[in-house]
Coordinates of C-alpha atoms in Angstrom, one line a residue:
Chain I
M11 CA 49.8 -17.5 58.2
V12 CA 50.1 -21.5 57.1
L13 CA 53.4 -21.0 55.8
G14 CA 55.1 -18.6 58.2
R15 CA 52.8 -21.4 60.9
A16 CA 54.7 -24.0 59.6
F17 CA 58.3 -23.0 58.5
E18 CA 58.6 -22.0 62.5
D19 CA 58.1 -25.5 63.4
K20 CA 60.7 -26.6 61.0
C21 CA 62.8 -23.6 62.0
A22 CA 62.1 -25.9 65.7
K23 CA 62.3 -29.4 64.4
M24 CA 65.6 -28.0 63.0
Y25 CA 67.5 -26.2 65.5
Y26 CA 66.4 -29.4 68.1
D27 CA 68.6 -32.0 66.0
R28 CA 71.4 -28.7 65.6
K29 CA 71.5 -28.1 62.5
M30 CA 71.0 -24.5 63.7
L31 CA 72.4 -22.3 65.6
G32 CA 72.8 -19.0 68.2
F33 CA 69.1 -17.5 68.7
V34 CA 66.2 -18.2 66.8
H35 CA 63.5 -16.9 68.0
L36 CA 60.0 -17.5 66.7
Y37 CA 56.5 -16.1 65.8
N38 CA 54.2 -18.8 66.6
G39 CA 51.2 -17.2 67.0
Q40 CA 51.9 -13.7 66.2
E41 CA 51.1 -14.9 62.3
A42 CA 48.0 -12.2 62.2
V43 CA 50.3 -9.3 62.7
S44 CA 53.2 -9.5 60.0
T45 CA 50.1 -10.7 57.6
G46 CA 48.4 -8.2 58.9
F47 CA 49.9 -5.1 57.7
I48 CA 52.3 -6.4 55.5
R49 CA 50.4 -8.1 52.9
L50 CA 49.1 -4.7 52.3
L51 CA 52.1 -3.3 50.8
K52 CA 53.5 -2.5 47.5
Q53 CA 57.5 -3.8 47.2
Q54 CA 59.5 -0.4 47.2
D55 CA 57.6 0.4 50.8
S56 CA 59.8 -0.6 53.3
I57 CA 60.1 -2.5 56.8
V58 CA 62.2 -2.8 59.6
C59 CA 61.6 -4.9 62.6
T60 CA 64.0 -7.0 65.6
Y61 CA 65.0 -9.8 65.8
R62 CA 61.6 -12.6 65.8
D63 CA 61.6 -11.9 61.9
H64 CA 61.0 -14.9 60.0
V65 CA 57.4 -14.8 58.6
Q66 CA 57.6 -10.8 58.4
A67 CA 61.1 -11.7 55.4
L68 CA 58.6 -14.2 53.9
S69 CA 55.5 -12.0 54.4
K70 CA 57.7 -9.7 51.6
G71 CA 58.0 -11.7 49.5
V72 CA 62.0 -13.2 50.5
S73 CA 61.3 -16.6 49.9
A74 CA 61.0 -19.5 52.3
R75 CA 64.1 -22.1 51.1
A76 CA 66.3 -17.8 50.9
V77 CA 65.5 -17.8 54.1
M78 CA 65.6 -20.8 55.3
S79 CA 69.9 -21.2 53.8
E80 CA 70.6 -18.4 55.8
L81 CA 68.9 -19.6 59.5
L82 CA 71.0 -23.1 58.0
G83 CA 74.9 -20.7 57.5
K84 CA 74.7 -21.6 54.0
A85 CA 76.1 -19.3 51.3
T86 CA 72.6 -20.0 49.5
G87 CA 71.3 -17.8 52.3
C88 CA 69.6 -14.1 51.9
S89 CA 73.0 -13.6 53.5
R90 CA 75.1 -15.2 52.9
G91 CA 75.9 -16.5 55.9
Q92 CA 76.9 -14.5 56.9
G93 CA 73.8 -12.9 58.4
G94 CA 72.2 -15.4 60.5
S95 CA 68.6 -15.8 62.0
M96 CA 68.3 -12.4 63.0
H97 CA 70.1 -10.3 60.5
I98 CA 67.4 -11.0 57.5
F99 CA 68.2 -7.8 55.5
S100 CA 66.3 -8.0 51.1
R101 CA 68.0 -4.7 49.8
K102 CA 65.3 -5.7 46.5
H103 CA 62.4 -6.6 48.6
N104 CA 62.9 -3.8 50.8
M105 CA 63.7 -5.8 53.6
L106 CA 66.2 -3.1 55.9
G107 CA 66.6 -5.5 58.2
R108 CA 66.6 -7.3 61.2
F109 CA 68.5 -6.2 64.6
A110 CA 69.2 -7.9 67.3
F111 CA 69.9 -5.1 70.1
I112 CA 65.4 -3.7 70.2
G113 CA 64.4 -0.3 69.5
E114 CA 67.5 -0.2 66.5
G115 CA 65.8 -0.8 64.4
I116 CA 63.1 2.4 64.7
P117 CA 65.5 4.8 63.3
I118 CA 66.9 2.9 61.0
A119 CA 62.3 2.7 59.6
T120 CA 62.1 6.6 60.7
G121 CA 65.2 7.1 58.7
A122 CA 63.4 5.1 55.6
A123 CA 59.7 7.2 55.6
F124 CA 62.8 10.2 55.6
T125 CA 64.1 9.8 52.8
S126 CA 60.5 8.1 51.3
K127 CA 59.5 11.8 51.9
Y128 CA 62.9 13.9 50.9
K129 CA 62.8 12.0 47.6
R130 CA 59.7 13.3 46.6
E131 CA 59.6 16.9 47.8
V132 CA 63.9 17.7 47.7
L133 CA 64.5 15.8 44.7
K134 CA 60.9 16.0 43.1
E135 CA 60.6 11.8 42.2
A136 CA 57.6 11.4 40.9
D137 CA 55.6 8.2 42.6
C138 CA 57.0 8.5 45.9
G139 CA 54.7 7.5 48.3
H140 CA 56.2 4.5 49.8
V141 CA 56.0 4.0 53.3
S142 CA 58.1 2.9 56.2
L143 CA 57.2 0.2 59.1
A144 CA 58.8 -0.4 61.9
F145 CA 57.8 -3.8 64.3
F146 CA 58.5 -4.4 67.7
G147 CA 57.2 -5.3 70.8
D148 CA 56.3 -4.6 74.1
G149 CA 60.0 -4.5 75.2
T150 CA 60.9 -2.1 73.4
C151 CA 58.7 0.3 74.0
N152 CA 59.9 1.6 77.2
N153 CA 64.2 2.8 74.9
G154 CA 64.4 6.1 74.8
Q155 CA 65.1 5.7 70.8
F156 CA 60.4 4.7 70.7
Y157 CA 59.8 8.0 71.7
E158 CA 62.2 10.1 69.7
C159 CA 61.5 8.6 66.9
L160 CA 57.7 9.1 68.1
N161 CA 58.6 13.4 68.1
M162 CA 60.9 13.1 65.0
A163 CA 58.4 11.4 62.7
A164 CA 55.1 13.9 64.0
L165 CA 58.1 16.0 63.4
W166 CA 58.7 16.3 60.6
K167 CA 54.8 14.1 60.0
L168 CA 56.6 11.2 57.5
P169 CA 55.3 8.5 56.2
I170 CA 55.4 5.6 58.8
V171 CA 53.3 3.4 61.4
F172 CA 55.0 2.5 63.9
V173 CA 53.4 -1.4 64.9
V174 CA 53.7 -2.6 68.2
E175 CA 53.1 -6.1 68.6
N176 CA 52.6 -6.5 72.8
N177 CA 52.9 -10.0 73.0
L178 CA 53.0 -9.2 77.0
W179 CA 56.9 -10.2 77.5
A180 CA 60.2 -9.6 77.5
I181 CA 61.4 -12.7 77.9
G182 CA 60.6 -13.3 81.4
M183 CA 60.9 -10.1 82.0
S184 CA 56.3 -9.1 81.6
H185 CA 54.6 -5.7 80.5
L186 CA 53.2 -4.9 83.4
R187 CA 56.3 -5.4 85.6
A188 CA 57.8 -3.3 83.3
T189 CA 56.0 -0.3 82.5
S190 CA 54.5 2.3 84.2
V191 CA 51.3 3.1 82.7
P192 CA 50.4 -0.6 79.7
Q193 CA 48.6 0.8 77.8
I194 CA 51.2 2.1 75.1
Y195 CA 49.0 2.9 72.2
K196 CA 48.6 5.6 74.5
K197 CA 52.3 7.2 73.7
G198 CA 50.7 7.9 70.6
P199 CA 48.9 10.9 71.1
A200 CA 51.9 12.4 73.8
F201 CA 53.8 13.3 70.8
G202 CA 50.8 14.5 68.4
M203 CA 49.7 10.8 65.9
P204 CA 47.0 8.4 67.1
G205 CA 47.1 5.8 68.8
V206 CA 45.3 2.5 67.4
H207 CA 44.8 -1.0 70.3
V208 CA 43.5 -3.9 67.6
D209 CA 43.3 -7.7 68.1
G210 CA 46.5 -8.0 67.3
M211 CA 44.8 -12.4 67.4
D212 CA 42.0 -11.7 64.6
V213 CA 44.3 -10.8 61.1
L214 CA 41.4 -9.3 59.5
K215 CA 40.8 -6.4 61.9
V216 CA 44.7 -6.4 61.7
R217 CA 43.8 -5.7 58.3
E218 CA 41.5 -2.8 58.8
V219 CA 43.2 -0.8 60.6
A220 CA 46.8 -1.1 58.8
K221 CA 44.4 0.2 55.6
E222 CA 43.7 3.3 58.3
A223 CA 47.2 3.9 59.2
I224 CA 49.0 2.6 55.5
G225 CA 46.5 4.4 53.4
R226 CA 47.4 8.1 56.6
A227 CA 51.0 7.6 56.1
R228 CA 50.7 7.9 51.5
R229 CA 48.8 10.8 51.9
G230 CA 51.1 12.7 54.0
E231 CA 49.2 13.1 56.5
G232 CA 51.4 11.9 59.4
P233 CA 53.0 8.9 61.9
T234 CA 50.8 6.7 63.8
L235 CA 51.5 4.1 66.0
V236 CA 49.4 0.6 66.6
E237 CA 49.5 -1.4 69.5
C238 CA 48.6 -5.4 68.4
E239 CA 47.4 -7.1 70.9
T240 CA 49.3 -10.6 70.4
Y241 CA 51.5 -13.6 72.1
R242 CA 54.2 -15.8 70.9
F243 CA 53.0 -19.5 71.2
R244 CA 56.9 -20.4 72.0
G245 CA 59.3 -19.1 74.6
H246 CA 61.5 -16.2 73.9
S247 CA 63.7 -18.2 71.9
L248 CA 64.2 -21.3 71.1
A249 CA 66.4 -21.0 73.9
D250 CA 63.9 -20.6 77.1
P251 CA 62.3 -22.3 79.3
D252 CA 59.9 -20.0 79.8
K253 CA 59.0 -20.7 83.0
L254 CA 57.7 -17.6 84.3
R255 CA 54.1 -18.1 81.5
D256 CA 51.6 -18.3 83.1
P257 CA 50.0 -21.9 81.7
A258 CA 46.9 -20.2 81.7
E259 CA 47.9 -17.0 80.0
K260 CA 49.1 -18.8 77.7
A261 CA 45.8 -21.5 77.4
H262 CA 43.9 -17.6 76.8
Y263 CA 45.9 -16.6 74.0
A264 CA 46.2 -20.7 72.6
A265 CA 41.7 -20.6 71.7
R266 CA 42.7 -17.3 69.8
D267 CA 45.4 -18.8 67.3
P268 CA 44.7 -16.7 64.0
I269 CA 45.2 -19.5 61.6
T270 CA 42.4 -21.5 63.6
A271 CA 40.8 -17.9 64.4
L272 CA 40.0 -17.3 60.3
K273 CA 40.0 -20.4 58.7
K274 CA 36.6 -20.7 61.7
Y275 CA 35.3 -16.6 60.0
L276 CA 36.1 -18.6 56.4
I277 CA 33.8 -21.6 56.5
E278 CA 31.2 -19.6 58.8
N279 CA 30.9 -16.7 56.0
S280 CA 30.9 -19.8 53.0
L281 CA 34.8 -17.7 51.6
A282 CA 36.1 -21.2 51.3
N283 CA 35.2 -24.6 52.2
E284 CA 37.8 -27.4 53.5
A285 CA 38.7 -27.9 50.4
D286 CA 40.4 -25.2 49.8
L287 CA 42.2 -24.7 52.7
K288 CA 43.2 -28.5 52.7
A289 CA 45.3 -26.7 50.2
I290 CA 46.7 -24.2 51.1
D291 CA 48.1 -26.1 53.9
K292 CA 49.1 -29.0 51.6
R293 CA 51.1 -26.0 49.8
Chain H
M24 CA 68.3 -13.9 74.4
L25 CA 69.6 -16.8 76.1
A26 CA 72.3 -18.4 75.2
I27 CA 72.5 -22.2 73.7
A28 CA 71.2 -24.6 76.9
R29 CA 73.6 -25.7 78.5
Q30 CA 71.2 -26.7 82.1
R31 CA 74.4 -27.5 84.7
M32 CA 72.5 -28.0 87.4
L33 CA 73.9 -25.1 90.0
G34 CA 75.4 -26.3 92.8
Q35 CA 75.2 -25.1 96.1
S36 CA 75.4 -21.4 97.3
F37 CA 79.8 -21.2 99.2
K38 CA 79.1 -20.4 102.4
K39 CA 81.3 -21.8 104.0
I40 CA 83.0 -19.3 106.3
L41 CA 86.4 -20.5 107.2
P42 CA 88.7 -19.2 110.3
A43 CA 91.3 -16.0 109.7
V44 CA 92.1 -15.6 106.2
S45 CA 96.0 -18.3 105.6
V46 CA 98.4 -16.7 103.9
L47 CA 99.7 -20.0 103.2
R48 CA 98.3 -22.0 100.1
S49 CA 97.0 -25.0 101.5
Y50 CA 97.4 -28.0 99.0
S51 CA 94.8 -29.6 99.9
S52 CA 94.8 -33.8 99.0
A53 CA 90.8 -33.2 97.4
A54 CA 91.2 -30.2 95.4
K55 CA 86.9 -29.3 94.8
Q56 CA 85.5 -28.5 91.0
I57 CA 83.5 -25.9 90.4
T58 CA 82.0 -23.9 87.3
V59 CA 83.2 -20.1 86.2
R60 CA 78.9 -19.4 86.9
E61 CA 79.6 -21.0 90.3
A62 CA 82.6 -18.6 90.8
L63 CA 80.8 -15.6 89.7
N64 CA 77.7 -16.6 91.4
S65 CA 79.2 -17.2 94.9
A66 CA 81.3 -13.9 94.5
L67 CA 78.1 -12.1 94.5
D68 CA 77.1 -13.9 96.8
E69 CA 79.2 -13.3 99.5
E70 CA 79.6 -9.5 98.6
M71 CA 76.3 -8.4 98.7
S72 CA 76.1 -10.5 102.3
A73 CA 79.0 -8.6 104.4
D74 CA 77.8 -4.6 102.4
P75 CA 74.6 -4.3 102.8
K76 CA 75.3 -0.8 99.7
V77 CA 76.1 -3.7 97.4
F78 CA 72.6 -3.9 94.9
L79 CA 72.6 -5.0 91.7
M80 CA 70.4 -4.4 89.0
G81 CA 69.5 -5.6 85.0
E82 CA 67.8 -7.2 82.6
E83 CA 66.3 -10.5 84.1
V84 CA 68.4 -10.9 87.2
G85 CA 65.7 -11.7 89.3
E86 CA 63.0 -13.7 88.8
Y87 CA 64.5 -15.5 85.9
Q88 CA 67.2 -16.1 87.4
G89 CA 70.3 -13.7 85.1
A90 CA 70.4 -14.5 81.6
Y91 CA 72.9 -16.7 82.5
K92 CA 71.6 -17.4 85.5
I93 CA 74.4 -16.1 86.9
T94 CA 72.9 -13.9 89.2
K95 CA 70.5 -17.3 90.4
G96 CA 69.6 -17.4 93.6
L97 CA 69.8 -14.1 95.0
L98 CA 66.2 -12.4 94.4
E99 CA 64.8 -15.1 96.7
K100 CA 68.3 -14.5 99.2
Y101 CA 68.2 -10.4 99.1
G102 CA 65.2 -9.8 98.4
P103 CA 63.2 -7.5 95.2
E104 CA 64.9 -3.3 96.4
R105 CA 68.7 -5.1 96.3
V106 CA 68.1 -7.5 93.0
L107 CA 66.6 -5.1 90.8
D108 CA 65.1 -6.2 87.2
T109 CA 65.0 -3.5 85.3
P110 CA 63.4 -3.2 81.2
I111 CA 64.8 -2.9 78.3
T112 CA 66.7 0.8 78.8
E113 CA 70.6 -0.3 78.7
A114 CA 71.3 4.4 78.5
G115 CA 68.5 4.2 81.1
F116 CA 69.0 2.0 84.1
T117 CA 73.3 2.4 83.8
G118 CA 72.8 6.2 84.2
I119 CA 70.5 5.0 87.3
G120 CA 73.1 2.7 88.6
V121 CA 75.4 5.7 88.1
G122 CA 73.9 8.6 89.7
A123 CA 73.4 5.5 92.8
A124 CA 77.1 4.9 93.0
Y125 CA 77.8 8.9 93.6
Y126 CA 75.0 9.1 96.1
G127 CA 77.3 6.3 97.9
L128 CA 75.0 3.0 96.8
K129 CA 77.6 0.0 95.3
P130 CA 75.7 -0.6 91.7
V131 CA 77.3 -4.4 90.4
V132 CA 74.7 -3.7 86.8
E133 CA 74.7 -7.0 84.7
F134 CA 74.5 -6.5 80.9
M135 CA 72.9 -9.4 79.4
T136 CA 75.6 -8.5 76.8
F137 CA 78.6 -6.2 76.6
N138 CA 77.4 -5.3 73.5
F139 CA 74.4 -4.3 74.5
S140 CA 76.7 -1.7 77.1
M141 CA 77.2 0.3 73.4
Q142 CA 73.5 1.3 74.4
A143 CA 74.7 2.8 77.8
I144 CA 78.6 3.7 77.2
D145 CA 77.9 7.0 77.9
H146 CA 77.0 7.1 81.4
I147 CA 80.3 4.3 81.2
I148 CA 82.6 6.6 80.2
N149 CA 81.0 10.2 80.3
S150 CA 79.7 9.4 83.8
A151 CA 81.3 7.2 86.0
A152 CA 85.0 7.0 84.2
K153 CA 85.7 10.9 84.2
S154 CA 84.1 12.1 86.9
N155 CA 86.7 10.9 89.4
Y156 CA 89.0 13.4 88.2
M157 CA 86.6 16.0 87.0
S158 CA 85.9 16.4 90.8
A159 CA 89.2 15.9 91.7
G160 CA 88.4 13.6 93.1
Q161 CA 85.3 14.0 95.1
I162 CA 83.6 12.0 93.8
S163 CA 83.6 8.3 93.8
V164 CA 82.3 6.0 91.9
P165 CA 82.5 2.4 93.0
I166 CA 80.2 0.2 90.3
V167 CA 81.4 -2.0 88.7
F168 CA 80.0 -3.2 85.2
R169 CA 79.9 -7.8 84.8
G170 CA 78.3 -9.3 81.4
P171 CA 79.3 -11.7 79.3
N172 CA 82.3 -9.7 76.3
G173 CA 83.0 -11.9 73.0
A174 CA 81.7 -14.7 70.3
A175 CA 79.5 -16.7 71.7
A176 CA 78.7 -20.1 69.3
G177 CA 76.9 -18.4 66.2
V178 CA 75.4 -15.6 67.4
G179 CA 76.3 -13.4 64.6
A180 CA 77.4 -9.9 64.5
Q181 CA 75.7 -7.4 66.7
H182 CA 76.0 -11.0 69.5
S183 CA 80.0 -11.6 69.4
Q184 CA 82.0 -8.4 69.8
C185 CA 84.8 -7.6 72.1
Y186 CA 84.6 -4.0 74.1
A187 CA 88.3 -5.0 76.4
A188 CA 90.2 -2.1 74.3
W189 CA 88.0 0.2 73.9
Y190 CA 87.0 0.2 77.7
A191 CA 90.7 -0.2 78.0
S192 CA 91.9 2.9 76.7
C193 CA 89.7 5.1 79.2
P194 CA 91.9 6.8 81.9
G195 CA 89.4 6.6 84.5
L196 CA 88.2 2.8 84.1
K197 CA 89.3 0.0 85.6
V198 CA 89.3 -3.4 83.5
L199 CA 89.3 -6.9 84.4
S200 CA 88.6 -9.7 82.7
P201 CA 88.7 -13.2 84.2
Y202 CA 89.7 -16.7 82.6
N203 CA 89.2 -19.9 85.4
S204 CA 87.1 -19.9 88.6
E205 CA 89.5 -18.6 91.2
D206 CA 89.9 -15.3 88.9
A207 CA 85.9 -15.2 88.7
R208 CA 86.0 -15.2 92.5
G209 CA 88.9 -13.1 93.2
L210 CA 89.1 -10.6 90.5
L211 CA 84.6 -9.7 91.4
K212 CA 85.5 -9.5 94.9
A213 CA 88.2 -7.1 94.2
A214 CA 86.3 -5.3 90.7
I215 CA 83.5 -4.9 94.2
R216 CA 85.2 -3.8 96.6
D217 CA 86.7 -1.1 94.8
P218 CA 85.4 2.9 95.2
D219 CA 86.2 3.2 90.9
P220 CA 84.1 1.7 87.8
V221 CA 85.0 -1.7 87.0
V222 CA 84.2 -3.0 84.0
F223 CA 84.4 -6.9 84.0
L224 CA 84.5 -8.8 81.0
E225 CA 82.9 -12.7 81.1
N226 CA 82.9 -14.8 78.0
E227 CA 80.3 -17.1 78.2
L228 CA 81.5 -20.4 76.5
L229 CA 83.4 -20.1 80.1
Y230 CA 80.5 -20.4 82.2
G231 CA 79.2 -24.2 82.3
E232 CA 83.3 -24.9 82.9
S233 CA 85.2 -26.3 86.0
F234 CA 88.2 -25.2 87.1
P235 CA 89.9 -26.4 90.7
V236 CA 90.0 -24.2 93.6
S237 CA 91.7 -24.2 96.6
D238 CA 90.3 -23.5 100.1
E239 CA 91.4 -19.9 100.4
V240 CA 89.5 -19.5 96.7
L241 CA 86.4 -20.5 98.6
D242 CA 87.1 -18.8 101.8
S243 CA 84.9 -16.0 102.4
S244 CA 87.5 -13.0 101.9
F245 CA 89.4 -14.2 99.4
C246 CA 90.6 -11.7 96.5
L247 CA 92.5 -11.1 93.6
P248 CA 95.1 -7.6 93.6
I249 CA 93.7 -5.2 90.5
G250 CA 96.6 -4.5 87.5
K251 CA 98.3 -8.4 88.2
A252 CA 98.2 -10.7 86.2
K253 CA 99.3 -14.5 86.1
I254 CA 101.3 -16.6 84.9
E255 CA 100.2 -19.9 84.4
R256 CA 102.5 -21.9 82.9
E257 CA 106.9 -21.2 83.0
G258 CA 108.4 -21.4 79.6
K259 CA 111.9 -19.7 78.5
D260 CA 111.3 -19.6 75.0
V261 CA 108.7 -17.6 74.0
T262 CA 106.4 -15.5 75.6
I263 CA 102.5 -15.8 75.3
T264 CA 99.8 -13.8 76.6
A265 CA 95.8 -13.4 76.5
F266 CA 93.4 -12.6 78.6
S267 CA 90.1 -15.2 79.1
K268 CA 89.1 -17.5 76.1
M269 CA 92.3 -17.3 75.0
V270 CA 93.9 -18.6 77.6
G271 CA 92.8 -22.2 77.8
Y272 CA 93.4 -22.1 73.7
A273 CA 97.3 -20.6 74.9
L274 CA 97.8 -23.6 77.4
K275 CA 96.6 -26.1 74.7
A276 CA 99.0 -24.4 72.3
A277 CA 101.5 -25.2 74.8
E278 CA 100.4 -28.2 75.5
M279 CA 101.3 -29.2 71.5
L280 CA 104.4 -27.1 71.5
E281 CA 106.3 -28.8 73.7
K282 CA 106.5 -31.8 71.8
D283 CA 108.6 -30.2 70.1
G284 CA 110.1 -28.9 72.1
I285 CA 109.5 -25.2 72.1
Y286 CA 108.8 -24.5 76.4
A287 CA 106.5 -20.8 76.3
E288 CA 105.6 -19.0 78.9
V289 CA 100.9 -18.2 79.3
I290 CA 100.3 -15.2 81.2
N291 CA 96.9 -14.6 82.1
L292 CA 96.1 -11.2 82.2
R293 CA 93.1 -11.2 84.5
S294 CA 94.0 -6.6 83.9
I295 CA 93.2 -5.1 80.6
R296 CA 93.7 -1.7 82.7
P297 CA 96.1 -1.1 84.5
L298 CA 98.4 -3.8 82.4
D299 CA 100.6 -5.8 84.3
R300 CA 103.4 -4.8 82.3
S301 CA 106.6 -4.9 84.9
T302 CA 105.1 -9.4 84.6
I303 CA 104.9 -8.9 80.8
N304 CA 108.7 -7.2 80.8
T305 CA 110.2 -9.2 83.1
S306 CA 109.1 -12.9 81.2
V307 CA 109.9 -10.9 77.6
R308 CA 113.4 -10.2 79.2
K309 CA 113.3 -14.5 79.9
T310 CA 112.2 -15.2 76.8
N311 CA 113.4 -12.9 74.5
R312 CA 110.5 -13.8 72.0
L313 CA 106.7 -12.3 72.3
I314 CA 103.2 -13.3 70.6
T315 CA 99.7 -11.3 72.1
V316 CA 96.6 -13.3 71.5
E317 CA 92.7 -12.2 71.7
E318 CA 89.5 -12.6 70.2
G319 CA 89.0 -9.0 69.5
F320 CA 89.6 -7.5 66.0
P321 CA 93.1 -6.2 65.7
Q322 CA 93.2 -3.4 64.9
H323 CA 93.9 -0.8 68.3
G324 CA 93.2 -3.8 69.9
V325 CA 95.3 -5.0 73.5
G326 CA 97.9 -7.2 71.7
A327 CA 98.5 -4.0 69.4
E328 CA 99.0 -1.9 73.6
I329 CA 101.5 -5.5 74.7
C330 CA 103.6 -5.1 71.5
A331 CA 104.5 -0.8 71.8
S332 CA 104.9 -1.7 75.4
V333 CA 107.6 -4.8 75.0
V334 CA 109.3 -2.3 72.2
E335 CA 108.8 0.4 73.8
E336 CA 111.1 -1.3 77.5
S337 CA 112.6 -4.3 76.5
F338 CA 113.3 -3.4 72.8
S339 CA 117.0 -5.1 73.1
Y340 CA 115.6 -8.0 74.8
L341 CA 113.8 -9.4 71.7
D342 CA 115.4 -11.8 69.7
A343 CA 112.4 -12.2 66.3
P344 CA 109.7 -9.1 65.9
V345 CA 107.1 -9.1 68.5
E346 CA 103.2 -11.0 67.0
R347 CA 99.5 -10.3 67.7
I348 CA 97.2 -12.6 66.6
A349 CA 93.4 -11.6 67.1
G350 CA 90.2 -11.9 65.4
A351 CA 89.7 -11.8 61.4
D352 CA 88.8 -8.1 60.8
V353 CA 85.5 -8.3 59.7
P354 CA 81.9 -8.6 61.5
M355 CA 81.9 -11.7 62.7
P356 CA 79.7 -13.8 60.2
Y357 CA 76.7 -16.6 60.8
A358 CA 77.6 -19.4 59.5
A359 CA 79.2 -22.1 62.0
N360 CA 82.6 -22.5 59.2
L361 CA 83.1 -18.9 58.9
E362 CA 83.0 -17.6 62.5
R363 CA 85.5 -20.5 63.3
M364 CA 88.2 -18.8 60.9
A365 CA 87.4 -15.1 61.7
V366 CA 88.2 -16.4 65.5
P367 CA 92.0 -17.8 66.2
Q368 CA 92.7 -21.1 67.2
V369 CA 94.9 -23.0 69.0
E370 CA 96.8 -23.9 65.2
D371 CA 97.1 -20.4 64.7
I372 CA 98.8 -20.0 67.8
V373 CA 101.7 -22.8 67.7
R374 CA 101.9 -21.7 63.9
A375 CA 102.8 -17.7 65.1
A376 CA 104.8 -19.4 68.2
K377 CA 106.9 -21.3 65.8
R378 CA 107.5 -18.3 63.7
A379 CA 109.7 -16.5 66.7
C380 CA 111.2 -19.2 67.4
Y381 CA 112.2 -19.6 63.5
R382 CA 110.9 -23.1 63.4
S383 CA 109.4 -23.9 60.5
E384 CA 105.7 -23.6 60.2
L385 CA 105.8 -27.5 59.3
E386 CA 107.8 -29.1 62.1
G387 CA 105.9 -31.3 63.6
Y388 CA 103.3 -32.6 61.1

């Protein structure tokens, strides 16, 4: 989480120094979701996200150097500078892509889950309990592709977890202004899968829920919809003036910063001390 | 998904209602300058004011003042019933817009970028473009689809495609692409008033550019005809056709060519469908040489159609093979140096013009 936060802050600095171009969408504040889920995965498990993807890449094991080079358009980047910030791919780590259009990644992740099941049942390959994770936001939950995939994943019992990073805002559009039934997790049962809501600012809670959902998928019991209530500390992208969000709301979530919360927990429960934590920061 | 912040301060909206339309251009000494953004905003404002059936819908068009600030101030002026912020569901809201048009309203649907229109393309083509024909004229669809099209700067493959060729190949659609502020105002007003579906392709990098406009252009009844190209610069040696941002590049190329004694005629297409074949062919019959310029992919592009048209209608007037300059045949790369190579540059146009005139490409360097 600390690496993710430091990485994103560095991106911001480079963007404002005009070293980085185009669209850059940072993940500050949402680190608990990425870490909570992805750290439980194996290398062959796949993930698909939308454009807010740097930290997911890092969590999945793509080197920070490769991601940063990609953002700077260098040939040493993970896509040789051809993809950019919004399109981080890594075959090796099974990071199947980031997509610019919201909702686009969900069918792709569902397809990867389909492949996993097919390999096991049709091709009879051993050791194919691979799971797919699709990460997307609250804005995506009003998009047709989301519903189409919930339906098919449940119908065919695919090994996928749909992870909603509900940070309440889609650029300047509040989730409440855009959605008739704002509780996204309720949409799971409508399609025949469990729908779970979790505090996305608490990495340990996220991890608990993730374990259960990923376990379900691996055992062949089908998909799960997990709604993580989280928040992005920065604007939608580095070009977003971010005028519409209420400062009180921002302050409320800043007080629930996942990194600070975990630090506090570790120290209170004597799992680590200040010195250990400082050592992590330094790295 | 915002553009790189070019935070120009928007001028006041243009509410000057001048007395009855003057057909003559007024050559007032102090030519006013407005940005393309202001031109589009004022056109929307005036058309909404003139006709209560006109309404806007799209992502962030209201409270956010427009992802690229084209709709700034319109929510405050016309209220949330006429300026609708939609959820992120292009297929859904485009379909809703088309349905509203079937039943008598005049929607202006904004796509944050035309790349997103692909999620709604079924409604644009099948529900909007084809209905007038399929219903033998009973259903008319007075809808406008507008937004930025083509490459911006460093936004990657999924945000940089040009859709002019795809939409312009479809009967039942009109496709317009403005270059300067006069085009932006006149063509958008024409599009909104038109009874048929119009695809209006803007360019993000042009939004902040200023151009001089006459009083006639600023009048609220100003309108440009659809299907008519404009000769931006007259010449006698080679015809260069372009639209949108490439018009600016073609004009710069023409200046460079003049220094070498080549006088290029630059045509601003303005209208991709219907294409002004008459103006293009008349020009080629005068200059005997043709270069077409576009940012989009080369295969089956706008240039391909223009070349075919000229070969069909003016073959015996040609003194050199027709040539089309287009973007590279590759998804738009992200890295800045690669992006520069994937899009036509002024030098490419100059070299092509010299080739057409059988002049050595090294002359003048």
